[in-house]
mmCIF file of C-alpha atoms in Angstrom:
data_model
loop_
_atom_site.group_PDB
_atom_site.id
_atom_site.type_symbol
_atom_site.label_atom_id
_atom_site.label_comp_id
_atom_site.label_asym_id
_atom_site.label_seq_id
_atom_site.Cartn_x
_atom_site.Cartn_y
_atom_site.Cartn_z
ATOM 1 C CA MET J 1 15.919 17.097 -10.118
ATOM 2 C CA SER J 2 13.364 19.350 -8.538
ATOM 3 C CA ILE J 3 12.995 19.695 -4.760
ATOM 4 C CA ASP J 4 9.710 17.763 -4.994
ATOM 5 C CA GLN J 5 11.446 14.864 -6.704
ATOM 6 C CA MET J 6 14.416 14.947 -4.336
ATOM 7 C CA LEU J 7 12.149 14.948 -1.264
ATOM 8 C CA GLY J 8 10.187 12.010 -2.754
ATOM 9 C CA LEU J 9 13.284 10.067 -3.497
ATOM 10 C CA ILE J 10 14.808 10.454 -0.015
ATOM 11 C CA THR J 11 11.479 9.569 1.660
ATOM 12 C CA GLY J 12 11.119 6.603 -0.635
ATOM 13 C CA ILE J 13 14.584 5.258 0.121
ATOM 14 C CA LEU J 14 13.867 5.418 3.863
ATOM 15 C CA PHE J 15 10.408 3.806 3.366
ATOM 16 C CA GLY J 16 11.818 0.995 1.223
ATOM 17 C CA PHE J 17 14.631 0.431 3.735
ATOM 18 C CA LEU J 18 12.164 0.083 6.663
ATOM 19 C CA LEU J 19 9.724 -2.049 4.590
ATOM 20 C CA GLN J 20 12.573 -4.447 3.886
ATOM 21 C CA LYS J 21 13.812 -4.457 7.524
ATOM 22 C CA GLY J 22 10.293 -5.225 8.716
ATOM 23 C CA ARG J 23 10.286 -8.118 6.205
ATOM 24 C CA VAL J 24 6.898 -7.164 4.925
ATOM 25 C CA LEU J 25 7.740 -7.021 1.222
ATOM 26 C CA ARG J 26 7.609 -10.749 0.589
ATOM 27 C CA PHE J 27 4.896 -12.719 -1.025
ATOM 28 C CA GLU J 28 5.021 -15.130 1.937
ATOM 29 C CA LYS J 29 4.256 -12.363 4.385
ATOM 30 C CA GLN J 30 1.445 -10.834 2.344
ATOM 31 C CA VAL J 31 -0.309 -14.104 1.500
ATOM 32 C CA GLY J 32 0.576 -15.426 4.972
ATOM 33 C CA ALA J 33 -1.531 -12.671 6.451
ATOM 34 C CA MET J 34 -4.438 -13.482 4.057
ATOM 35 C CA LEU J 35 -4.171 -17.155 5.112
ATOM 36 C CA LEU J 36 -4.399 -15.904 8.721
ATOM 37 C CA LYS J 37 -1.118 -17.537 9.786
ATOM 38 C CA ASP J 38 1.414 -14.736 9.830
ATOM 39 C CA MET J 39 0.358 -11.237 10.932
ATOM 40 C CA THR J 40 3.701 -9.539 10.353
ATOM 41 C CA ILE J 41 2.286 -7.078 7.846
ATOM 42 C CA PHE J 42 -0.422 -6.063 10.326
ATOM 43 C CA LYS J 43 1.986 -5.635 13.201
ATOM 44 C CA PHE J 44 4.073 -3.358 10.905
ATOM 45 C CA MET J 45 1.227 -1.394 9.423
ATOM 46 C CA LEU J 46 -0.737 -0.886 12.658
ATOM 47 C CA SER J 47 2.465 0.220 14.458
ATOM 48 C CA ALA J 48 3.005 2.863 11.814
ATOM 49 C CA ILE J 49 -0.660 3.981 12.090
ATOM 50 C CA LEU J 50 -0.506 4.202 15.928
ATOM 51 C CA VAL J 51 2.533 6.478 15.824
ATOM 52 C CA GLY J 52 1.487 8.351 12.703
ATOM 53 C CA MET J 53 -2.022 9.253 13.896
ATOM 54 C CA VAL J 54 -0.715 11.072 16.963
ATOM 55 C CA GLY J 55 1.828 13.097 15.051
ATOM 56 C CA VAL J 56 -0.437 13.903 12.118
ATOM 57 C CA GLY J 57 -3.269 14.785 14.542
ATOM 58 C CA LEU J 58 -1.020 17.174 16.519
ATOM 59 C CA LEU J 59 0.346 18.871 13.365
ATOM 60 C CA ALA J 60 -3.147 19.228 11.886
ATOM 61 C CA ASP J 61 -4.542 20.676 15.093
ATOM 62 C CA ALA J 62 -1.711 23.171 15.169
ATOM 63 C CA GLY J 63 -2.560 24.191 11.646
ATOM 64 C CA ILE J 64 0.835 23.204 10.361
ATOM 65 C CA ILE J 65 -0.361 20.565 7.863
ATOM 66 C CA THR J 66 -3.724 19.867 6.261
ATOM 67 C CA MET J 67 -5.628 16.570 6.277
ATOM 68 C CA SER J 68 -6.232 14.951 2.896
ATOM 69 C CA HIS J 69 -9.125 12.443 3.224
ATOM 70 C CA LYS J 70 -9.916 10.220 0.262
ATOM 71 C CA PRO J 71 -13.564 10.462 -0.737
ATOM 72 C CA MET J 72 -15.985 8.032 0.867
ATOM 73 C CA ASN J 73 -17.550 7.084 -2.455
ATOM 74 C CA LEU J 74 -19.501 3.992 -1.574
ATOM 75 C CA GLY J 75 -19.429 2.080 -4.861
ATOM 76 C CA ALA J 76 -15.808 2.967 -5.465
ATOM 77 C CA VAL J 77 -14.598 1.845 -2.060
ATOM 78 C CA LEU J 78 -16.742 -1.345 -1.845
ATOM 79 C CA LEU J 79 -16.226 -2.562 -5.446
ATOM 80 C CA GLY J 80 -12.656 -1.193 -5.843
ATOM 81 C CA GLY J 81 -11.722 -2.612 -2.420
ATOM 82 C CA ALA J 82 -13.068 -6.007 -3.370
ATOM 83 C CA LEU J 83 -11.287 -6.019 -6.735
ATOM 84 C CA PHE J 84 -8.072 -4.995 -4.977
ATOM 85 C CA GLY J 85 -8.456 -7.788 -2.474
ATOM 86 C CA MET J 86 -8.932 -10.382 -5.247
ATOM 87 C CA GLY J 87 -5.906 -9.252 -7.209
ATOM 88 C CA TRP J 88 -3.806 -8.824 -4.092
ATOM 89 C CA ALA J 89 -4.311 -12.420 -3.034
ATOM 90 C CA VAL J 90 -3.186 -13.809 -6.377
ATOM 91 C CA MET J 91 -0.401 -11.311 -7.024
ATOM 92 C CA GLY J 92 0.920 -11.550 -3.403
ATOM 93 C CA PHE J 93 2.124 -7.989 -3.473
ATOM 94 C CA CYS J 94 0.580 -4.541 -3.108
ATOM 95 C CA PRO J 95 1.641 -1.646 -5.390
ATOM 96 C CA GLY J 96 4.328 -0.247 -3.033
ATOM 97 C CA THR J 97 5.638 -3.618 -1.899
ATOM 98 C CA SER J 98 5.959 -4.993 -5.451
ATOM 99 C CA ILE J 99 8.621 -2.412 -6.148
ATOM 100 C CA GLY J 100 10.392 -3.177 -2.863
ATOM 101 C CA ALA J 101 10.165 -6.886 -3.492
ATOM 102 C CA LEU J 102 11.963 -6.423 -6.812
ATOM 103 C CA GLY J 103 14.605 -4.495 -4.880
ATOM 104 C CA GLU J 104 15.284 -7.438 -2.614
ATOM 105 C CA GLY J 105 15.648 -9.875 -5.534
ATOM 106 C CA ARG J 106 12.113 -11.289 -5.787
ATOM 107 C CA TRP J 107 12.197 -10.738 -9.518
ATOM 108 C CA HIS J 108 8.822 -12.351 -10.233
ATOM 109 C CA ALA J 109 7.461 -9.032 -9.027
ATOM 110 C CA VAL J 110 8.175 -7.693 -12.508
ATOM 111 C CA PHE J 111 5.152 -9.621 -13.799
ATOM 112 C CA ALA J 112 3.022 -8.027 -11.052
ATOM 113 C CA ILE J 113 4.410 -4.578 -11.816
ATOM 114 C CA ALA J 114 3.739 -5.092 -15.565
ATOM 115 C CA GLY J 115 0.165 -6.218 -14.766
ATOM 116 C CA MET J 116 -0.387 -3.211 -12.581
ATOM 117 C CA VAL J 117 0.798 -0.769 -15.301
ATOM 118 C CA VAL J 118 -1.579 -2.451 -17.763
ATOM 119 C CA GLY J 119 -4.337 -2.335 -15.171
ATOM 120 C CA ALA J 120 -3.760 1.400 -14.699
ATOM 121 C CA ALA J 121 -3.850 1.963 -18.427
ATOM 122 C CA LEU J 122 -7.147 0.045 -18.701
ATOM 123 C CA TYR J 123 -8.598 1.998 -15.805
ATOM 124 C CA ALA J 124 -7.769 5.258 -17.692
ATOM 125 C CA GLU J 125 -9.649 3.933 -20.727
ATOM 126 C CA LEU J 126 -12.630 2.753 -18.651
ATOM 127 C CA PHE J 127 -12.720 5.897 -16.494
ATOM 128 C CA PRO J 128 -15.649 7.721 -18.297
ATOM 129 C CA PHE J 129 -17.780 4.556 -17.973
ATOM 130 C CA ILE J 130 -16.790 4.011 -14.279
ATOM 131 C CA LYS J 131 -17.378 7.605 -13.520
ATOM 132 C CA SER J 132 -20.921 7.521 -14.776
ATOM 133 C CA THR J 133 -21.717 4.184 -13.094
ATOM 134 C CA VAL J 134 -19.830 2.995 -9.955
ATOM 135 C CA LEU J 135 -18.591 6.440 -8.949
ATOM 136 C CA ALA J 136 -22.035 7.955 -9.378
ATOM 137 C CA TRP J 137 -23.830 5.724 -6.908
ATOM 138 C CA LYS J 138 -23.342 7.550 -3.612
ATOM 139 C CA ASP J 139 -20.578 9.839 -2.507
ATOM 140 C CA PHE J 140 -20.363 10.885 1.158
ATOM 141 C CA GLY J 141 -17.390 13.133 0.334
ATOM 142 C CA LYS J 142 -14.029 13.508 2.069
ATOM 143 C CA ILE J 143 -14.976 12.661 5.615
ATOM 144 C CA GLY J 144 -13.057 11.724 8.737
ATOM 145 C CA LEU J 145 -14.273 9.575 11.644
ATOM 146 C CA PRO J 146 -14.210 12.539 14.138
ATOM 147 C CA GLU J 147 -16.731 14.499 12.012
ATOM 148 C CA VAL J 148 -19.012 11.503 11.598
ATOM 149 C CA LEU J 149 -19.014 10.613 15.303
ATOM 150 C CA GLU J 150 -18.917 14.292 16.280
ATOM 151 C CA VAL J 151 -16.146 13.767 18.783
ATOM 152 C CA SER J 152 -12.576 14.981 18.948
ATOM 153 C CA ARG J 153 -9.963 12.731 17.347
ATOM 154 C CA TRP J 154 -8.335 12.660 20.793
ATOM 155 C CA VAL J 155 -11.319 10.635 22.007
ATOM 156 C CA ILE J 156 -11.022 8.156 19.163
ATOM 157 C CA ILE J 157 -7.222 7.688 19.239
ATOM 158 C CA PRO J 158 -6.946 6.248 22.786
ATOM 159 C CA PHE J 159 -9.592 3.641 21.888
ATOM 160 C CA PHE J 160 -7.723 2.833 18.656
ATOM 161 C CA TRP J 161 -4.543 2.417 20.644
ATOM 162 C CA ALA J 162 -6.128 0.221 23.253
ATOM 163 C CA GLY J 163 -7.796 -1.983 20.667
ATOM 164 C CA THR J 164 -4.671 -2.303 18.546
ATOM 165 C CA ILE J 165 -2.332 -3.101 21.489
ATOM 166 C CA SER J 166 -4.808 -5.793 22.647
ATOM 167 C CA LEU J 167 -4.675 -7.220 19.161
ATOM 168 C CA PHE J 168 -0.862 -7.246 19.271
ATOM 169 C CA PHE J 169 -0.900 -9.164 22.575
ATOM 170 C CA TRP J 170 -3.306 -11.645 20.996
ATOM 171 C CA PHE J 171 -1.045 -12.046 17.923
ATOM 172 C CA GLU J 172 1.940 -12.781 20.173
ATOM 173 C CA LYS J 173 -0.031 -15.195 22.351
ATOM 174 C CA LYS J 174 -1.244 -17.147 19.310
ATOM 175 C CA GLY J 175 2.204 -17.003 17.703
ATOM 176 C CA LEU J 176 0.844 -15.341 14.596
ATOM 177 C CA MET N 1 10.113 -8.169 23.121
ATOM 178 C CA LYS N 2 12.862 -8.982 20.652
ATOM 179 C CA TRP N 3 14.168 -6.240 18.413
ATOM 180 C CA LYS N 4 15.567 -8.705 15.894
ATOM 181 C CA THR N 5 13.632 -11.469 14.170
ATOM 182 C CA LYS N 6 14.866 -14.974 13.466
ATOM 183 C CA ASP N 7 15.512 -14.094 9.817
ATOM 184 C CA GLY N 8 17.766 -11.153 10.747
ATOM 185 C CA GLY N 9 15.154 -8.462 10.193
ATOM 186 C CA TRP N 10 13.899 -5.910 12.670
ATOM 187 C CA SER N 11 10.825 -6.426 14.863
ATOM 188 C CA PRO N 12 7.847 -5.429 12.647
ATOM 189 C CA TYR N 13 6.614 -3.258 15.614
ATOM 190 C CA LEU N 14 9.919 -1.290 15.618
ATOM 191 C CA ALA N 15 10.183 -0.940 11.786
ATOM 192 C CA GLY N 16 6.457 -0.056 11.614
ATOM 193 C CA ALA N 17 6.752 2.626 14.290
ATOM 194 C CA LEU N 18 9.720 4.140 12.434
ATOM 195 C CA VAL N 19 7.579 4.265 9.354
ATOM 196 C CA GLY N 20 5.020 6.148 11.465
ATOM 197 C CA LEU N 21 7.698 8.700 12.292
ATOM 198 C CA LEU N 22 8.789 8.910 8.648
ATOM 199 C CA ALA N 23 5.159 9.501 7.620
ATOM 200 C CA ILE N 24 4.838 12.440 10.053
ATOM 201 C CA ALA N 25 8.204 13.914 8.946
ATOM 202 C CA SER N 26 7.176 13.491 5.315
ATOM 203 C CA VAL N 27 3.823 15.245 5.710
ATOM 204 C CA TYR N 28 5.598 18.071 7.521
ATOM 205 C CA ALA N 29 8.402 18.321 4.945
ATOM 206 C CA THR N 30 6.118 18.312 1.916
ATOM 207 C CA THR N 31 3.954 20.978 3.445
ATOM 208 C CA GLN N 32 7.000 23.149 4.111
ATOM 209 C CA TRP N 33 8.744 22.702 0.768
ATOM 210 C CA MET N 34 5.962 21.858 -1.625
ATOM 211 C CA GLU N 35 3.228 24.026 -0.130
ATOM 212 C CA LYS N 36 0.944 20.993 -0.053
ATOM 213 C CA SER N 37 0.551 18.187 2.550
ATOM 214 C CA ASN N 38 1.501 15.022 0.721
ATOM 215 C CA TYR N 39 0.845 11.614 2.303
ATOM 216 C CA LEU N 40 2.652 8.377 1.553
ATOM 217 C CA GLY N 41 1.040 6.454 -1.427
ATOM 218 C CA ALA N 42 2.010 4.379 -4.388
ATOM 219 C CA SER N 43 -0.789 3.408 -6.756
ATOM 220 C CA THR N 44 -1.188 6.689 -8.628
ATOM 221 C CA THR N 45 2.391 6.302 -9.845
ATOM 222 C CA PHE N 46 1.269 3.265 -11.891
ATOM 223 C CA VAL N 47 -1.191 5.519 -13.685
ATOM 224 C CA ARG N 48 1.565 8.036 -14.428
ATOM 225 C CA ALA N 49 3.901 5.211 -15.525
ATOM 226 C CA ALA N 50 1.231 3.984 -17.920
ATOM 227 C CA GLY N 51 0.668 7.427 -19.209
ATOM 228 C CA LEU N 52 4.413 8.047 -19.710
ATOM 229 C CA LEU N 53 4.755 4.697 -21.650
ATOM 230 C CA GLU N 54 1.640 5.349 -23.749
ATOM 231 C CA ARG N 55 2.776 8.858 -24.563
ATOM 232 C CA THR N 56 5.798 7.538 -26.446
ATOM 233 C CA VAL N 57 3.431 5.744 -28.874
ATOM 234 C CA VAL N 58 0.155 7.690 -28.895
ATOM 235 C CA PRO N 59 0.741 11.182 -27.372
ATOM 236 C CA ASP N 60 -2.535 12.646 -28.609
ATOM 237 C CA HIS N 61 -4.507 9.796 -26.994
ATOM 238 C CA VAL N 62 -2.912 10.401 -23.603
ATOM 239 C CA GLU N 63 -3.442 14.181 -23.992
ATOM 240 C CA ALA N 64 -7.149 13.619 -24.645
ATOM 241 C CA ASN N 65 -7.724 11.043 -21.843
ATOM 242 C CA GLU N 66 -9.753 12.458 -18.963
ATOM 243 C CA TYR N 67 -8.130 10.300 -16.269
ATOM 244 C CA PHE N 68 -4.557 10.996 -17.352
ATOM 245 C CA THR N 69 -5.345 14.694 -17.403
ATOM 246 C CA LYS N 70 -6.836 14.445 -13.910
ATOM 247 C CA GLU N 71 -3.848 12.587 -12.440
ATOM 248 C CA LYS N 72 -1.230 14.574 -14.438
ATOM 249 C CA VAL N 73 1.273 12.356 -16.291
ATOM 250 C CA ARG N 74 4.654 13.376 -14.973
ATOM 251 C CA VAL N 75 7.537 12.226 -12.727
ATOM 252 C CA ASP N 76 6.361 13.799 -9.478
ATOM 253 C CA TRP N 77 7.048 13.485 -5.746
ATOM 254 C CA GLN N 78 5.206 10.139 -5.439
ATOM 255 C CA PHE N 79 6.882 8.671 -8.583
ATOM 256 C CA MET N 80 10.303 9.354 -7.080
ATOM 257 C CA LEU N 81 9.078 7.954 -3.742
ATOM 258 C CA VAL N 82 8.173 4.657 -5.471
ATOM 259 C CA LEU N 83 11.536 4.537 -7.227
ATOM 260 C CA GLY N 84 13.110 5.189 -3.836
ATOM 261 C CA ILE N 85 11.326 2.205 -2.336
ATOM 262 C CA PHE N 86 13.266 0.025 -4.803
ATOM 263 C CA ILE N 87 16.584 1.552 -3.797
ATOM 264 C CA GLY N 88 15.904 1.451 -0.096
ATOM 265 C CA ALA N 89 14.901 -2.273 -0.254
ATOM 266 C CA LEU N 90 17.972 -3.029 -2.331
ATOM 267 C CA ILE N 91 20.365 -1.254 0.145
ATOM 268 C CA SER N 92 18.747 -2.933 3.165
ATOM 269 C CA SER N 93 18.685 -6.443 1.673
ATOM 270 C CA VAL N 94 22.214 -6.381 0.221
ATOM 271 C CA THR N 95 23.751 -4.978 3.413
ATOM 272 C CA ASP N 96 22.066 -7.522 5.737
ATOM 273 C CA LYS N 97 22.438 -10.373 3.162
ATOM 274 C CA SER N 98 18.727 -11.056 2.858
ATOM 275 C CA TYR N 99 18.773 -10.327 -0.881
ATOM 276 C CA ARG N 100 17.500 -13.437 -2.542
ATOM 277 C CA LEU N 101 16.720 -14.072 -6.258
ATOM 278 C CA GLU N 102 13.323 -15.766 -6.253
ATOM 279 C CA SER N 103 11.285 -16.757 -9.276
ATOM 280 C CA VAL N 104 8.445 -18.662 -7.637
ATOM 281 C CA PRO N 105 7.566 -18.118 -3.916
ATOM 282 C CA PRO N 106 7.120 -21.241 -1.718
ATOM 283 C CA ILE N 107 3.324 -20.889 -1.009
ATOM 284 C CA TRP N 108 2.720 -20.478 -4.756
ATOM 285 C CA GLU N 109 4.970 -23.464 -5.574
ATOM 286 C CA ASN N 110 3.184 -25.771 -3.112
ATOM 287 C CA ARG N 111 -0.062 -25.079 -4.962
ATOM 288 C CA PHE N 112 0.886 -24.472 -8.575
ATOM 289 C CA GLY N 113 4.385 -26.065 -8.937
ATOM 290 C CA SER N 114 7.620 -24.461 -9.909
ATOM 291 C CA SER N 115 6.539 -23.170 -13.352
ATOM 292 C CA ILE N 116 7.635 -19.567 -13.841
ATOM 293 C CA GLY N 117 5.117 -19.172 -16.610
ATOM 294 C CA LYS N 118 2.194 -19.937 -14.259
ATOM 295 C CA ARG N 119 3.544 -17.598 -11.665
ATOM 296 C CA ALA N 120 3.998 -14.850 -14.286
ATOM 297 C CA VAL N 121 0.390 -15.165 -15.530
ATOM 298 C CA GLY N 122 -0.945 -15.149 -12.018
ATOM 299 C CA ALA N 123 1.120 -12.118 -10.939
ATOM 300 C CA PHE N 124 0.215 -10.264 -14.158
ATOM 301 C CA LEU N 125 -3.508 -10.877 -13.998
ATOM 302 C CA GLY N 126 -3.601 -10.394 -10.246
ATOM 303 C CA GLY N 127 -1.711 -7.125 -10.723
ATOM 304 C CA GLY N 128 -4.090 -5.918 -13.366
ATOM 305 C CA VAL N 129 -7.222 -6.595 -11.318
ATOM 306 C CA ALA N 130 -5.689 -5.189 -8.124
ATOM 307 C CA MET N 131 -4.704 -1.938 -9.847
ATOM 308 C CA ILE N 132 -8.091 -1.407 -11.341
ATOM 309 C CA GLY N 133 -9.456 -1.873 -7.815
ATOM 310 C CA ALA N 134 -6.940 0.382 -6.255
ATOM 311 C CA ARG N 135 -7.647 3.221 -8.673
ATOM 312 C CA MET N 136 -11.409 2.801 -8.233
ATOM 313 C CA ALA N 137 -11.042 2.880 -4.467
ATOM 314 C CA ASN N 138 -8.601 5.759 -4.795
ATOM 315 C CA GLY N 139 -5.835 4.080 -2.864
ATOM 316 C CA CYS N 140 -3.828 0.998 -1.955
ATOM 317 C CA PRO N 141 -2.488 -0.353 1.392
ATOM 318 C CA SER N 142 -0.077 2.630 1.421
ATOM 319 C CA GLY N 143 -2.564 5.393 0.541
ATOM 320 C CA HIS N 144 -5.582 4.012 2.335
ATOM 321 C CA GLY N 145 -3.930 1.576 4.766
ATOM 322 C CA LEU N 146 -1.229 3.808 6.188
ATOM 323 C CA SER N 147 -1.983 7.394 5.257
ATOM 324 C CA GLY N 148 -5.820 7.219 5.377
ATOM 325 C CA MET N 149 -5.937 5.322 8.647
ATOM 326 C CA MET N 150 -3.552 7.784 10.271
ATOM 327 C CA GLN N 151 -5.942 10.575 9.396
ATOM 328 C CA LEU N 152 -8.941 8.526 10.515
ATOM 329 C CA SER N 153 -10.522 8.753 7.086
ATOM 330 C CA VAL N 154 -13.861 6.883 6.908
ATOM 331 C CA SER N 155 -13.102 5.648 3.348
ATOM 332 C CA SER N 156 -9.839 4.062 4.485
ATOM 333 C CA PHE N 157 -11.461 2.028 7.263
ATOM 334 C CA VAL N 158 -13.952 0.649 4.701
ATOM 335 C CA ALA N 159 -11.325 0.173 1.977
ATOM 336 C CA LEU N 160 -8.943 -1.725 4.257
ATOM 337 C CA ALA N 161 -11.743 -3.977 5.537
ATOM 338 C CA MET N 162 -12.684 -4.769 1.913
ATOM 339 C CA PHE N 163 -9.014 -5.330 0.870
ATOM 340 C CA PHE N 164 -8.439 -7.791 3.659
ATOM 341 C CA SER N 165 -11.738 -9.650 3.881
ATOM 342 C CA VAL N 166 -11.900 -10.340 0.174
ATOM 343 C CA GLY N 167 -8.163 -11.082 0.203
ATOM 344 C CA VAL N 168 -8.684 -13.722 2.875
ATOM 345 C CA LEU N 169 -11.535 -15.394 0.950
ATOM 346 C CA VAL N 170 -9.671 -15.427 -2.322
ATOM 347 C CA ALA N 171 -6.388 -16.592 -0.764
ATOM 348 C CA ILE N 172 -8.107 -19.520 0.952
ATOM 349 C CA PHE N 173 -9.863 -20.398 -2.289
ATOM 350 C CA VAL N 174 -6.717 -20.141 -4.449
ATOM 351 C CA TYR N 175 -4.061 -21.606 -2.155
ATOM 352 C CA GLY N 176 -6.417 -24.063 -0.446
ATOM 353 C CA ARG N 177 -7.317 -24.771 3.148
ATOM 354 C CA ARG N 178 -4.400 -27.135 3.361
ATOM 355 C CA SER N 179 -2.050 -24.219 3.399
ATOM 356 C CA LEU N 180 -3.789 -22.881 6.482
#
């Protein structure tokens, strides 16, 4: 095993362990969020983002790591995001959690995983067509919010923290 | 705030914050040892898995495909990360006794009954559509939701808003308002 693969495996084991401990892998939790009655996956995800954005921001400012924004390609993000949302609601898993759900015994995830592999194969076949249509509409490039708003990330992050913590209090008050 | 949940899990705030630390450590470690900052993600692995499977039958076709060439069909860092998720979830659930064999989840059963066939078709078709969407949008709730949001990427704010808003509409339509 190469060092890349070893590093990926160790990171993945820890990630899977924490996803399972947070109880976010289950169909009930994913669909529960979409039915607006159980916000566990958002508590989990937003907590990770709050912590991660500070560390990643510090390391990037120090020049130790580089940022890797995904392109803000309008058609891709809007249409792709909508298709993902449709499929996610019916499947009840996302790509990463489907594998974890299988690990905790929810074996119907195999059908979701098979569907996703077939979906990926289809996308590879359709790619030339999608590239010349949806992906060609409007691409704003790999942009971050600080560049768009022309402020330091350290101005945005406190607002993000304040908004998210308020949301957490609201979730707890409503018993979501 | 409780650190343990009723079902024996950890507070999602605690487990999530630890994933935040893991994400930071992971970007640092990949930059150090792989000379490239890698962020947590999952959906590209499904492309590589499809490519690896197709290659056993039609190697020339995979070789000639533009998308497979772009994403490089191989067992890379992220591929192992996704396999690791399986192992980590297995270890966690077996050790805290939350491992449960489930063929049809309760919300699904309330709406569509206990047929495994119906659940299989739903999961398969849902999975197919979701993956086409994830590849088009260039990420899933891991790549966009966690990694992109951490970096304050504009595309990730939009993608996550689309994932969730459409997810809510379709979930209410599919599972019915009764389940609300």
